[in-house]
Each structure stands twice: as C-alpha cells, then as structure tokens.
Tab-separated table of C-alpha atoms in Angstrom:
chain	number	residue	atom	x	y	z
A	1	UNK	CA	8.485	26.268	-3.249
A	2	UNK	CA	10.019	23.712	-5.482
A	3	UNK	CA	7.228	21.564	-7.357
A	4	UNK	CA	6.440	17.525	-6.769
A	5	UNK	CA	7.634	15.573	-9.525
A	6	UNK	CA	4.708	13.307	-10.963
A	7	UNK	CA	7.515	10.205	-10.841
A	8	UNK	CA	9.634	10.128	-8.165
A	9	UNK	CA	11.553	6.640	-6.586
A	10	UNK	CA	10.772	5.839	-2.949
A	11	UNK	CA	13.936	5.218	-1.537
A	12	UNK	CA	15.776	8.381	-3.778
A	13	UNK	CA	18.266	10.550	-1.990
A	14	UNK	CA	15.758	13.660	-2.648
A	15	UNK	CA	12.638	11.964	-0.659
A	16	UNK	CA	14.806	10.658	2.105
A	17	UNK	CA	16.367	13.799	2.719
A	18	UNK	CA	12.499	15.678	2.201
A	19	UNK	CA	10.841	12.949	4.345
A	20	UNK	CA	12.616	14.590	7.895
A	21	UNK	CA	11.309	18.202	7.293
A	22	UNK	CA	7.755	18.666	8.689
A	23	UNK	CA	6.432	20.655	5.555
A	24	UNK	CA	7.843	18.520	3.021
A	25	UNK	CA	6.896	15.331	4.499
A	26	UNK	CA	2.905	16.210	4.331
A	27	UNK	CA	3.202	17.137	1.303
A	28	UNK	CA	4.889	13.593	0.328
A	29	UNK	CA	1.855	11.920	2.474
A	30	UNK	CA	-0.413	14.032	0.577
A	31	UNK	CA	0.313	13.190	-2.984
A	32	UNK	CA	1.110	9.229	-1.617
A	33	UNK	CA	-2.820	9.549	-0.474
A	34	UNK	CA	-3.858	10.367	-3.416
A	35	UNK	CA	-1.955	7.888	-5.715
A	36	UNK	CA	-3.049	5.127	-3.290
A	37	UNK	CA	-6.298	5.796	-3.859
A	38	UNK	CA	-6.370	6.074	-7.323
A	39	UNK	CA	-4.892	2.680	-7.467
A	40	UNK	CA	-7.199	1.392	-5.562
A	41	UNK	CA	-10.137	2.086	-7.638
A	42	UNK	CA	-8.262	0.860	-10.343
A	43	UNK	CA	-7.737	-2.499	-8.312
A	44	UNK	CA	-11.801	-2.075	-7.246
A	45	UNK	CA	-12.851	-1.956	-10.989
A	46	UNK	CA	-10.403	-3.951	-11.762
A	47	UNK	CA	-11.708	-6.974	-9.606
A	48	UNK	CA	-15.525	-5.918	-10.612
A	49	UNK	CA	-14.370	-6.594	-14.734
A	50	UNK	CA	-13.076	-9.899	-13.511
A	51	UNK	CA	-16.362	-10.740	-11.706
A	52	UNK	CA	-18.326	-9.436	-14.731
A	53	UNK	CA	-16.025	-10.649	-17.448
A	54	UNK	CA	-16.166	-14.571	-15.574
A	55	UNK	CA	-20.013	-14.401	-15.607
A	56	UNK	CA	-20.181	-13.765	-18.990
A	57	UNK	CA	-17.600	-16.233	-20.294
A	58	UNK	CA	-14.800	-13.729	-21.738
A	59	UNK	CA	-12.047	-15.279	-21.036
A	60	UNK	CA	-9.332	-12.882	-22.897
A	61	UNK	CA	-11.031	-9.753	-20.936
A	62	UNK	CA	-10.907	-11.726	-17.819
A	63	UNK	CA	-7.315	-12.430	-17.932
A	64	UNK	CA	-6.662	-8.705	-18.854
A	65	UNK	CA	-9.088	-7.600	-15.585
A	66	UNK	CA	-7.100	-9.668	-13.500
A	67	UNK	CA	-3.843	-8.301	-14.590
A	68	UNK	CA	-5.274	-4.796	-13.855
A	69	UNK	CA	-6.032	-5.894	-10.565
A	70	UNK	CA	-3.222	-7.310	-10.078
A	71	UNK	CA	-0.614	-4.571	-11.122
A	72	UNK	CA	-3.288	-2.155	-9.795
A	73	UNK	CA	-2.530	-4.042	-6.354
A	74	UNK	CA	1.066	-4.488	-6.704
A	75	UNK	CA	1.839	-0.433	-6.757
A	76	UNK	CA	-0.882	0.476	-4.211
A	77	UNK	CA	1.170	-1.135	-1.782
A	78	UNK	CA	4.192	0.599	-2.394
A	79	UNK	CA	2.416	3.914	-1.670
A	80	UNK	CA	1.244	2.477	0.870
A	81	UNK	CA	4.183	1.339	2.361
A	82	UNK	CA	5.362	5.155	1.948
A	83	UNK	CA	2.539	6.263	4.088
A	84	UNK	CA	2.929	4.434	6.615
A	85	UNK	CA	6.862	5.795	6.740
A	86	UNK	CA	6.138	9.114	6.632
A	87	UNK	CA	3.695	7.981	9.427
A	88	UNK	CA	6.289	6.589	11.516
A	89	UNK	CA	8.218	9.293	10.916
A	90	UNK	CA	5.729	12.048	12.086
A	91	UNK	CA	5.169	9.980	15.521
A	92	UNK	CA	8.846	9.597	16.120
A	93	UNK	CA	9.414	13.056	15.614
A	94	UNK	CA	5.758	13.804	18.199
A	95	UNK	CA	7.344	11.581	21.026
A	96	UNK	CA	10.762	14.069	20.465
A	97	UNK	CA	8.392	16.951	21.271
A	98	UNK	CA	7.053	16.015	23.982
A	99	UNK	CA	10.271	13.886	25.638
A	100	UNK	CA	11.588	15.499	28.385
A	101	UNK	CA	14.799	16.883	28.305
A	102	UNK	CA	17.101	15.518	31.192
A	103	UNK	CA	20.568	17.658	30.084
C-alpha cells in the first residue's frame, strides 16, 4: 500500500482519482477526521486565549489569539468540506448498490 502524504491539495488529480475507490476513500475520510479535529482545538484554544487575553487587557496577544482562531477556522473548513465529499460520494455509490437493475 502506497503511504498518505502529510500535504496533499484537495482538488489534485491523485485524490480525485483515489476518492472513487472504496478503500482509498476511507482512508482519505480518515486522515480528513483527524486534521479537522486538530484544527478545531486549535480554533477552541484559540478563541479561549482571546477570551482570556481581552480580560486581562493584552491587546498584542489578543490580536495574535484571534488570528489563530481565525486561520485555525479558515482550514478546518476545507477538511471539512472534503468530508463531506467523500461523504457524498460513499452514499452515491450505497444507492448504486442497492438500485435495481432494469437491463
């Protein structure tokens, strides 16, 4: 089995062609799962610096907290919008399973 690269673009010809084999595609929802979540901690503790950080009148680390929310935010949702293709992907394929076949 060939190994996940830790980087890998979204919409590259090697994930769209992985994304329609069964195998392959949990694997992608896997690892997407898992980077999604770490990101969102990051945006969690993120938000909780900012809270902190505004209590105590730090306005540098503030600004800083809120950018790690931010970005933290910003690439969460682009794993999650991969999950939720390879989602649509398994049910499309579920509904060909169990279609019947009129030839």
């Amino acid at each position: 089995m060939m190994k996940m690269p830790k980087l890998e673009e979204f919409n590259s010809e090697r994930f769209m062609h992985e994304a329609f084999d069964h195998d392959m595609r949990l694997r992608w929802k896997k690892s997407a799962v898992i980077r999604r979540n770490i990101y969102l901690g990051l945006f969690a503790i993120g938000m909780a610096c900012t809270l902190y950080t505004a209590l105590i009148h730090w306005t540098t680390l503030c600004i800083l907290s809120l950018f790690l929310a931010t970005v933290s935010l910003v690439v969460m949702s682009k794993y999650d919008t991969q999950i939720h293709f390879l989602k649509i992907l398994q049910v499309r394929e579920e509904l060909k399973k169990h279609e019947p076949d009129y030839s």
